[in-house]
Short mmCIF file of C-alpha atoms in Angstrom, two decimals:
data_model
loop_
_atom_site.label_atom_id
_atom_site.label_comp_id
_atom_site.label_asym_id
_atom_site.label_seq_id
_atom_site.Cartn_x
_atom_site.Cartn_y
_atom_site.Cartn_z
CA MET A 267 -8.64 9.02 -32.85
CA ARG A 268 -8.38 10.41 -29.59
CA VAL A 269 -6.05 8.60 -27.87
CA PRO A 270 -7.49 6.59 -24.98
CA VAL A 271 -6.95 9.05 -21.35
CA GLU A 272 -4.98 6.49 -19.55
CA VAL A 273 -2.21 6.43 -22.44
CA SER A 274 -1.90 10.22 -22.18
CA VAL A 275 -2.34 10.44 -18.43
CA PHE A 276 1.15 7.61 -18.75
CA LEU A 277 2.69 9.17 -21.57
CA LEU A 278 2.31 12.67 -19.07
CA SER A 279 4.04 11.12 -16.19
CA LEU A 280 7.13 10.30 -17.97
CA LEU A 281 7.55 14.07 -18.19
CA ALA A 282 8.65 14.09 -14.63
CA PRO A 283 12.23 12.55 -15.10
CA GLY A 284 12.42 15.77 -17.06
CA VAL A 285 11.30 18.14 -14.35
CA LEU A 286 13.74 16.33 -11.85
CA TYR A 287 16.86 16.96 -14.18
CA ALA A 288 15.94 20.20 -15.27
CA MET A 289 15.45 20.65 -11.38
CA ASN A 290 19.54 19.27 -10.42
CA ASN A 291 20.31 21.58 -13.23
CA ILE A 292 18.76 24.96 -12.20
CA PRO A 293 20.93 25.76 -9.00
CA ALA A 294 18.17 29.14 -8.27
CA LEU A 295 15.45 25.96 -7.26
CA GLN A 296 17.66 23.84 -5.11
CA GLU A 297 17.14 25.43 -1.59
CA PRO A 298 14.38 24.61 0.71
CA LEU A 299 11.86 26.53 0.15
CA PRO A 300 12.01 26.83 -4.42
CA ILE A 301 12.13 23.16 -3.89
CA LEU A 302 8.92 23.06 -1.97
CA GLY A 303 7.28 26.36 -3.98
CA MET A 304 8.58 24.32 -7.90
CA GLY A 305 7.35 21.34 -5.90
CA MET A 306 3.59 22.84 -5.72
CA VAL A 307 4.17 24.55 -8.76
CA VAL A 308 4.66 21.23 -10.88
CA LEU A 309 1.58 19.15 -9.56
CA GLY A 310 -0.49 22.34 -10.00
CA LEU A 311 0.35 22.60 -13.86
CA VAL A 312 -0.31 18.49 -14.04
CA LEU A 313 -3.39 19.56 -12.21
CA LEU A 314 -4.39 21.78 -14.83
CA LEU A 315 -2.72 19.50 -17.73
CA LEU A 316 -5.25 16.47 -16.70
CA LEU A 317 -8.61 19.09 -16.64
CA LEU A 318 -7.74 20.08 -20.11
CA MET A 319 -6.98 16.16 -21.36
CA VAL A 320 -10.48 15.96 -20.04
CA GLN A 321 -12.51 18.71 -20.77
CA ASN A 322 -14.71 16.98 -23.43
CA LYS A 323 -15.66 14.21 -21.12
CA THR A 324 -19.44 15.09 -19.74
CA LYS A 325 -19.11 13.48 -16.64
CA VAL A 326 -16.11 13.03 -14.82
CA ASP A 327 -15.41 11.24 -11.81
CA PRO A 328 -13.25 13.25 -9.55
CA LEU A 329 -10.92 9.84 -8.23
CA PHE A 330 -9.58 10.56 -12.10
CA TYR A 331 -7.36 13.69 -10.57
CA VAL A 332 -6.17 11.58 -8.13
CA PHE A 333 -5.17 8.74 -9.36
CA ALA A 334 -3.43 10.49 -12.84
CA GLU A 335 -1.98 13.43 -10.28
CA PHE A 336 0.19 10.41 -8.11
CA SER A 337 0.84 8.43 -11.36
CA PHE A 338 2.78 11.79 -11.30
CA THR A 339 4.57 11.41 -8.46
CA CYS A 340 4.85 7.51 -8.76
CA MET A 341 7.30 8.79 -12.18
CA VAL A 342 9.12 10.35 -9.82
CA GLY A 343 10.17 8.10 -6.79
CA LEU A 344 11.10 5.13 -9.79
CA THR A 345 13.28 8.12 -10.32
CA ASN A 346 14.84 8.04 -7.19
CA ALA A 347 14.89 4.53 -6.46
CA LEU A 348 17.27 4.10 -10.15
CA GLU A 349 19.19 7.05 -9.02
CA GLN A 350 19.88 5.65 -5.75
CA ASP A 351 20.46 2.12 -6.84
CA GLY A 352 23.05 3.53 -9.49
CA PHE A 353 21.49 2.64 -12.71
CA ILE A 354 21.00 6.60 -13.17
CA SER A 355 22.42 10.14 -12.01
CA GLY A 356 21.75 13.70 -12.50
CA PHE A 357 18.15 13.40 -11.55
CA MET A 358 17.03 13.53 -7.20
CA GLY A 359 20.94 15.05 -5.98
CA PHE A 360 19.80 18.45 -5.70
CA TYR A 361 16.34 16.82 -4.17
CA ILE A 362 18.16 13.83 -1.54
CA LYS A 363 20.63 17.04 0.10
CA MET A 364 18.62 19.72 0.08
CA GLY A 365 14.62 18.51 -0.45
CA GLU A 366 14.32 14.30 2.04
CA PRO A 367 17.42 13.13 2.82
CA HIS A 368 15.53 9.95 4.28
CA LEU A 369 14.37 9.08 0.62
CA SER A 370 18.61 7.58 -0.66
CA ASN A 371 17.60 5.24 2.78
CA SER A 372 16.90 1.54 1.90
CA TYR A 373 13.52 1.40 3.10
CA ALA A 374 12.67 4.55 1.48
CA VAL A 375 14.46 3.29 -2.28
CA MET A 376 12.30 0.01 -1.83
CA MET A 377 8.65 2.23 -0.98
CA SER A 378 10.00 4.29 -3.91
CA TYR A 379 10.07 0.81 -6.40
CA TRP A 380 6.67 -0.32 -5.63
CA GLU A 381 5.30 3.31 -5.76
CA GLY A 382 6.77 3.52 -9.40
CA VAL A 383 6.20 -0.65 -10.56
CA VAL A 384 2.84 -1.31 -8.81
CA HIS A 385 1.20 1.31 -7.91
CA HIS A 386 1.71 3.29 -11.38
CA ALA A 387 0.01 0.05 -13.41
CA LEU A 388 -3.21 0.45 -10.95
CA PHE A 389 -3.61 3.35 -11.70
CA PHE A 390 -3.46 3.30 -14.97
CA THR A 391 -5.92 -0.14 -14.96
CA ILE A 392 -8.33 2.04 -13.21
CA ILE A 393 -8.20 4.80 -15.43
CA HIS A 394 -8.57 2.12 -17.84
CA ARG A 395 -11.61 0.64 -16.71
CA MET A 396 -13.06 4.52 -15.03
CA PHE A 397 -13.27 6.06 -18.26
CA ARG A 398 -15.36 2.57 -19.63
CA GLY A 399 -17.84 1.91 -17.29
CA LYS A 400 -16.54 -0.59 -14.70
CA SER A 401 -15.94 -0.35 -11.59
CA TYR A 402 -12.95 -0.28 -10.03
CA ARG A 403 -13.82 -0.13 -6.26
CA SER A 404 -11.58 -3.42 -6.15
CA LEU A 405 -8.50 -1.91 -7.23
CA GLY A 406 -9.24 1.96 -6.15
CA LEU A 407 -9.22 -0.46 -1.37
CA LEU A 408 -6.21 -2.54 -2.77
CA TRP A 409 -4.08 1.36 -3.66
CA ALA A 410 -5.48 3.24 -0.18
CA GLY A 411 -5.00 0.36 1.65
CA SER A 412 -1.48 0.20 0.11
CA SER A 413 -0.99 4.10 0.07
CA ILE A 414 -2.32 4.60 3.57
CA ALA A 415 -0.20 2.58 5.03
CA GLN A 416 2.30 3.93 3.15
CA GLN A 417 2.49 7.36 4.97
CA ILE A 418 1.51 5.96 8.36
CA VAL A 419 4.85 4.22 8.53
CA LEU A 420 6.73 6.98 6.27
CA ILE A 421 6.40 10.10 7.93
CA PRO A 422 6.29 8.49 11.54
CA GLY A 423 9.26 7.43 10.63
CA VAL A 424 10.85 10.22 9.18
CA VAL A 425 10.21 12.49 12.10
CA ILE A 426 11.47 9.74 15.37
CA GLY A 427 14.53 7.85 13.58
CA LYS A 428 18.02 9.78 12.68
CA HIS A 429 16.13 11.60 9.67
CA GLY A 430 14.25 13.93 12.19
CA SER A 431 17.06 15.71 12.67
CA ASN A 432 17.20 17.35 9.03
CA ILE A 433 14.08 17.85 8.32
CA ARG A 434 13.24 20.03 4.71
CA PRO A 435 10.28 22.37 3.52
CA ALA A 436 9.70 19.68 1.08
CA PHE A 437 9.21 17.14 4.30
CA LEU A 438 5.11 18.76 3.68
CA ARG A 439 4.77 18.01 0.78
CA ASN A 440 3.54 14.25 2.43
CA VAL A 441 0.91 15.86 4.25
CA PRO A 442 -1.91 15.97 1.06
CA PHE A 443 -0.27 12.34 0.69
CA PHE A 444 -0.95 11.62 3.06
CA VAL A 445 -4.51 12.79 3.37
CA VAL A 446 -5.69 12.77 -0.35
CA PRO A 447 -5.66 8.53 -0.29
CA PHE A 448 -7.88 8.59 3.55
CA TRP A 449 -10.64 10.79 2.41
CA ALA A 450 -10.57 8.47 -1.64
CA ALA A 451 -10.94 5.18 0.37
CA PHE A 452 -14.40 7.04 2.40
CA LEU A 453 -15.04 7.18 -0.86
CA LEU A 454 -14.86 3.63 -2.09
CA PHE A 455 -16.41 2.89 1.02
CA ARG A 456 -19.25 4.51 0.48
CA ARG A 457 -20.51 3.34 -3.05
CA SER A 458 -21.72 0.68 -4.31
CA ARG A 459 -20.47 -2.26 -3.74
CA VAL A 460 -20.68 -5.35 -7.08
CA MET A 461 -22.06 -8.42 -5.36
CA PRO A 462 -21.87 -11.27 -6.64
CA ILE A 463 -24.84 -13.15 -7.78
CA GLU A 464 -24.93 -16.79 -5.96
CA THR A 465 -28.75 -18.76 -5.41
CA ALA A 466 -29.62 -19.37 -2.10
CA ASP A 467 -29.47 -22.29 -1.68
CA LYS A 468 -26.49 -21.87 -2.35
CA VAL A 469 -25.76 -18.92 0.39
CA ALA A 470 -27.81 -20.82 2.90
CA ALA A 471 -25.82 -24.54 2.55
CA GLU A 472 -21.78 -22.94 2.42
CA GLN A 473 -23.58 -21.31 6.13
CA LYS A 474 -24.42 -24.42 7.32
CA LYS A 475 -21.35 -25.32 7.08
CA SER A 476 -19.06 -25.69 10.80
CA LEU A 477 -15.66 -24.17 10.46
CA LEU A 478 -14.60 -27.48 10.25
CA SER A 479 -16.61 -28.31 7.77
CA ARG A 480 -14.86 -25.27 5.18
CA PRO A 481 -11.11 -26.95 5.10
CA VAL A 482 -9.38 -24.08 3.75
CA ASP A 483 -11.52 -20.91 6.19
CA LEU A 484 -9.43 -23.94 8.55
CA LEU A 485 -6.48 -22.97 7.37
CA LEU A 486 -6.71 -19.32 6.83
CA SER A 487 -7.97 -18.49 10.23
CA LEU A 488 -5.29 -21.21 11.75
CA LEU A 489 -2.62 -18.56 9.01
CA LEU A 490 -4.23 -15.93 10.66
CA LEU A 491 -3.43 -16.42 14.16
CA GLY A 492 0.02 -16.94 13.03
CA ALA A 493 -0.15 -13.49 11.74
CA ALA A 494 -1.40 -12.10 14.85
CA ALA A 495 0.70 -13.64 16.97
CA PHE A 496 3.63 -12.64 14.89
CA SER A 497 2.65 -9.63 15.09
CA VAL A 498 2.52 -9.19 18.89
CA PHE A 499 5.70 -10.61 19.42
CA ARG A 500 7.72 -8.14 17.27
CA GLY A 501 5.71 -4.90 18.28
CA PHE A 502 6.66 -6.08 21.96
CA VAL A 503 10.63 -6.99 20.21
CA VAL A 504 11.13 -3.15 18.71
CA LEU A 505 9.31 -1.99 22.39
CA ASP A 506 12.79 -3.34 23.63
CA CYS A 507 11.23 -6.42 25.56
CA PRO A 508 13.89 -7.82 27.74
CA MET A 509 13.21 -11.55 27.94
CA ASP A 510 15.75 -13.84 26.53
CA PHE A 511 14.21 -14.80 23.46
CA CYS A 512 13.15 -11.20 22.22
CA PHE A 513 16.77 -10.34 22.94
CA SER A 514 17.89 -12.89 20.42
CA TYR A 515 15.56 -12.46 17.83
CA ILE A 516 16.58 -9.08 16.99
CA TYR A 517 20.30 -9.64 17.12
CA GLN A 518 20.59 -13.12 15.60
CA TYR A 519 17.17 -13.53 13.32
CA GLU A 520 16.63 -9.89 12.19
CA PRO A 521 18.30 -6.86 13.38
CA TYR A 522 16.87 -4.24 11.56
CA LEU A 523 14.42 -3.66 13.43
CA LYS A 524 16.70 -2.01 16.07
CA ASP A 525 17.94 -0.46 12.71
CA PRO A 526 17.90 3.98 13.53
CA VAL A 527 16.34 4.72 10.61
CA GLY A 528 13.09 4.31 12.99
CA PHE A 529 11.14 2.69 9.97
CA PRO A 530 11.06 -0.71 11.33
CA ARG A 531 10.18 -0.04 14.89
CA ILE A 532 6.81 2.24 13.87
CA MET A 533 6.26 -0.64 11.11
CA MET A 534 6.77 -3.40 13.45
CA LEU A 535 3.89 -1.13 16.07
CA VAL A 536 1.96 -0.56 13.59
CA TYR A 537 1.17 -3.96 12.59
CA LEU A 538 0.59 -4.53 17.02
CA PHE A 539 -1.83 -1.64 17.19
CA TYR A 540 -3.83 -1.65 14.05
CA ALA A 541 -3.28 -4.45 11.59
CA LEU A 542 -3.21 -7.21 15.11
CA PRO A 543 -7.68 -5.91 15.85
CA LEU A 544 -7.79 -6.39 11.84
CA LEU A 545 -6.08 -9.71 12.08
CA THR A 546 -8.80 -10.66 14.83
CA VAL A 547 -11.95 -9.86 13.42
CA PHE A 548 -10.70 -11.19 10.03
CA ILE A 549 -11.01 -13.88 11.86
CA TYR A 550 -14.24 -13.56 13.56
CA GLY A 551 -14.86 -13.05 9.91
CA LEU A 552 -14.71 -17.00 8.80
CA ASN A 553 -16.65 -17.97 11.11
CA THR A 554 -19.60 -15.27 11.29
CA PRO A 555 -21.35 -15.99 8.57
CA GLY A 556 -23.11 -12.98 6.79
CA CYS A 557 -19.34 -10.44 7.34
CA SER A 558 -20.12 -9.07 3.72
CA TRP A 559 -17.76 -6.38 4.85
CA MET A 560 -14.70 -9.12 4.35
CA LEU A 561 -15.19 -8.70 0.51
CA ASP A 562 -13.59 -5.38 1.07
CA TRP A 563 -11.74 -5.10 4.21
CA THR A 564 -9.52 -7.74 3.01
CA ILE A 565 -8.84 -6.31 0.02
CA PHE A 566 -7.60 -3.02 1.96
CA PHE A 567 -5.89 -4.82 4.48
CA ALA A 568 -3.94 -7.26 1.08
CA GLY A 569 -2.60 -3.68 0.38
CA ALA A 570 -1.26 -2.58 2.78
CA VAL A 571 0.19 -5.68 4.19
CA ALA A 572 1.87 -5.95 1.06
CA GLN A 573 3.53 -2.50 0.98
CA THR A 574 4.74 -2.81 4.22
CA GLN A 575 6.50 -6.04 3.69
CA TRP A 576 7.63 -5.00 0.39
CA CYS A 577 9.92 -2.59 2.11
CA HIS A 578 10.43 -3.92 4.88
CA ILE A 579 12.28 -7.58 3.29
CA GLY A 580 13.25 -5.21 0.29
CA ALA A 581 15.46 -3.08 3.58
CA SER A 582 16.92 -5.84 5.23
CA LEU A 583 18.70 -7.01 2.66
CA HIS A 584 19.16 -3.47 0.85
CA SER A 585 22.43 -2.42 0.65
CA ARG A 586 21.97 0.63 1.84
CA THR A 587 21.35 -0.52 5.47
CA PRO A 588 24.56 -0.50 7.39
CA PHE A 589 25.57 -4.89 7.47
CA THR A 590 25.00 -4.84 11.04
CA TYR A 591 21.61 -4.24 10.42
CA ARG A 592 20.94 -6.72 7.75
CA VAL A 593 19.47 -9.70 8.25
CA PRO A 594 22.15 -12.62 8.76
CA SER A 595 23.40 -14.96 6.52
CA ASP A 596 22.91 -17.87 8.13
CA LYS A 597 18.89 -17.03 9.23
CA LEU A 598 17.89 -15.20 6.06
CA TRP A 599 15.88 -18.45 4.46
CA PRO A 600 13.83 -18.57 7.14
CA VAL A 601 13.58 -15.02 8.15
CA ILE A 602 12.70 -14.60 3.82
CA ALA A 603 9.99 -17.51 4.53
CA LEU A 604 8.03 -16.00 8.11
CA ASN A 605 8.00 -12.73 6.51
CA VAL A 606 6.84 -13.65 2.80
CA LEU A 607 4.30 -16.18 4.91
CA LEU A 608 3.07 -12.78 6.10
CA ALA A 609 3.02 -11.14 2.96
CA ALA A 610 0.87 -13.96 1.98
CA VAL A 611 -2.05 -14.48 3.99
CA PRO A 612 -3.80 -11.08 3.10
CA THR A 613 -3.52 -11.58 -0.28
CA LEU A 614 -4.48 -15.10 -0.11
CA LEU A 615 -7.76 -14.25 3.09
CA ALA A 616 -9.21 -11.60 0.30
CA LEU A 617 -8.61 -14.02 -2.84
CA ARG A 618 -10.21 -16.07 -0.79
CA CYS A 619 -13.45 -14.67 -0.53
CA HIS A 620 -13.38 -13.02 -4.08
CA THR A 621 -13.46 -17.04 -5.13
CA SER A 622 -16.06 -18.03 -3.35
CA PRO A 623 -18.03 -15.63 -1.86
CA ALA A 624 -21.10 -17.33 -0.40
CA PHE A 625 -20.29 -17.76 3.38
CA PHE A 626 -19.52 -14.01 3.33
CA LEU A 627 -23.19 -12.59 2.13
CA LYS A 628 -26.40 -11.54 3.10
CA SER A 629 -28.83 -13.84 3.22
CA VAL A 630 -31.85 -14.44 1.66
CA PRO A 631 -35.14 -15.90 1.06
CA MET A 632 -35.23 -20.12 -0.11
CA GLY A 633 -34.94 -19.75 -4.21
CA GLN A 634 -33.89 -16.57 -4.44
CA THR A 635 -30.78 -15.08 -5.78
CA ASN A 636 -28.48 -11.41 -5.64
CA GLY A 637 -29.58 -10.46 -8.98
CA LYS A 638 -33.26 -12.31 -9.60
CA LYS A 639 -36.45 -12.19 -7.10
CA LYS A 640 -38.86 -15.28 -6.94
CA GLU A 641 -41.47 -15.04 -9.81
CA ASN A 642 -44.79 -16.06 -7.82
#
């Protein structure tokens, strides 16, 4: 009996801690350039093993190699998170010292947990569906949004933050992890969407309803407006807005926003310049019938916001964050509630779009469905 591909990929990813442990105990591999070189060699060997793993398959989706290779690095991330939090030791010391020192920061630790758990699970689910001929497009977009958001906060955050003066050659390994998710997202968006089958009568009936006649959409529109306002506000806060309420917020509610590591500032600017326009067009999509792009972009955006909010909330509470930058104990629940709500809104929107998509589908002649033409 042949072992399922996803099981083989999982077993291959379990080699990552062993590789790290070996490198941590070989002094010759603990210098900046050898670390980068060994990283490239290891990833190359993993790719070779993946090619051998599927050599008997007649047709392999190129994205398989992306998901399988990244699953290996997810275990590296999980190993880092567990070591930084004191659960294990002897794996990452050399890499933190001579490779990427910023990975010991609380934001990077939370990012590593997300990689090691959420991304890891997504990869195995996607690979499972891929080799059984099932669609994985939505799961792929969820990962792409999460991964792109991770990189556009991580890389600039390292460069402009306090770790910017201590960048080593191993930091270059982030370049493919920045580029590949964009390429994967491009491929996924270009692929045909599996459209739900709805009767034309139902589509027409849903699209005739005003926003006031759709209480769920009305509530989501209000929540999106609130998320947009909160994104603008925190963007102004990290840009050193001199107004009293901005000053009060950053010192009394979220002092983590002024942590010199740079990640929170970059994250708020990403929200201001990228999330805000998307929130605006989602409000438009909830008001305008036939915006079928909502079915894809809401999933992509939900992944991005979930990842960044997880890292932000966790880092603002983590013991590795200096006490002065953590959320004050008397403001803990309001701050957590606001940030959890901000993370939940895109997820709720994506669920709404996919559980009842009739409003967003392109209209078709009455009496037809999307899957069956009317017979004369």
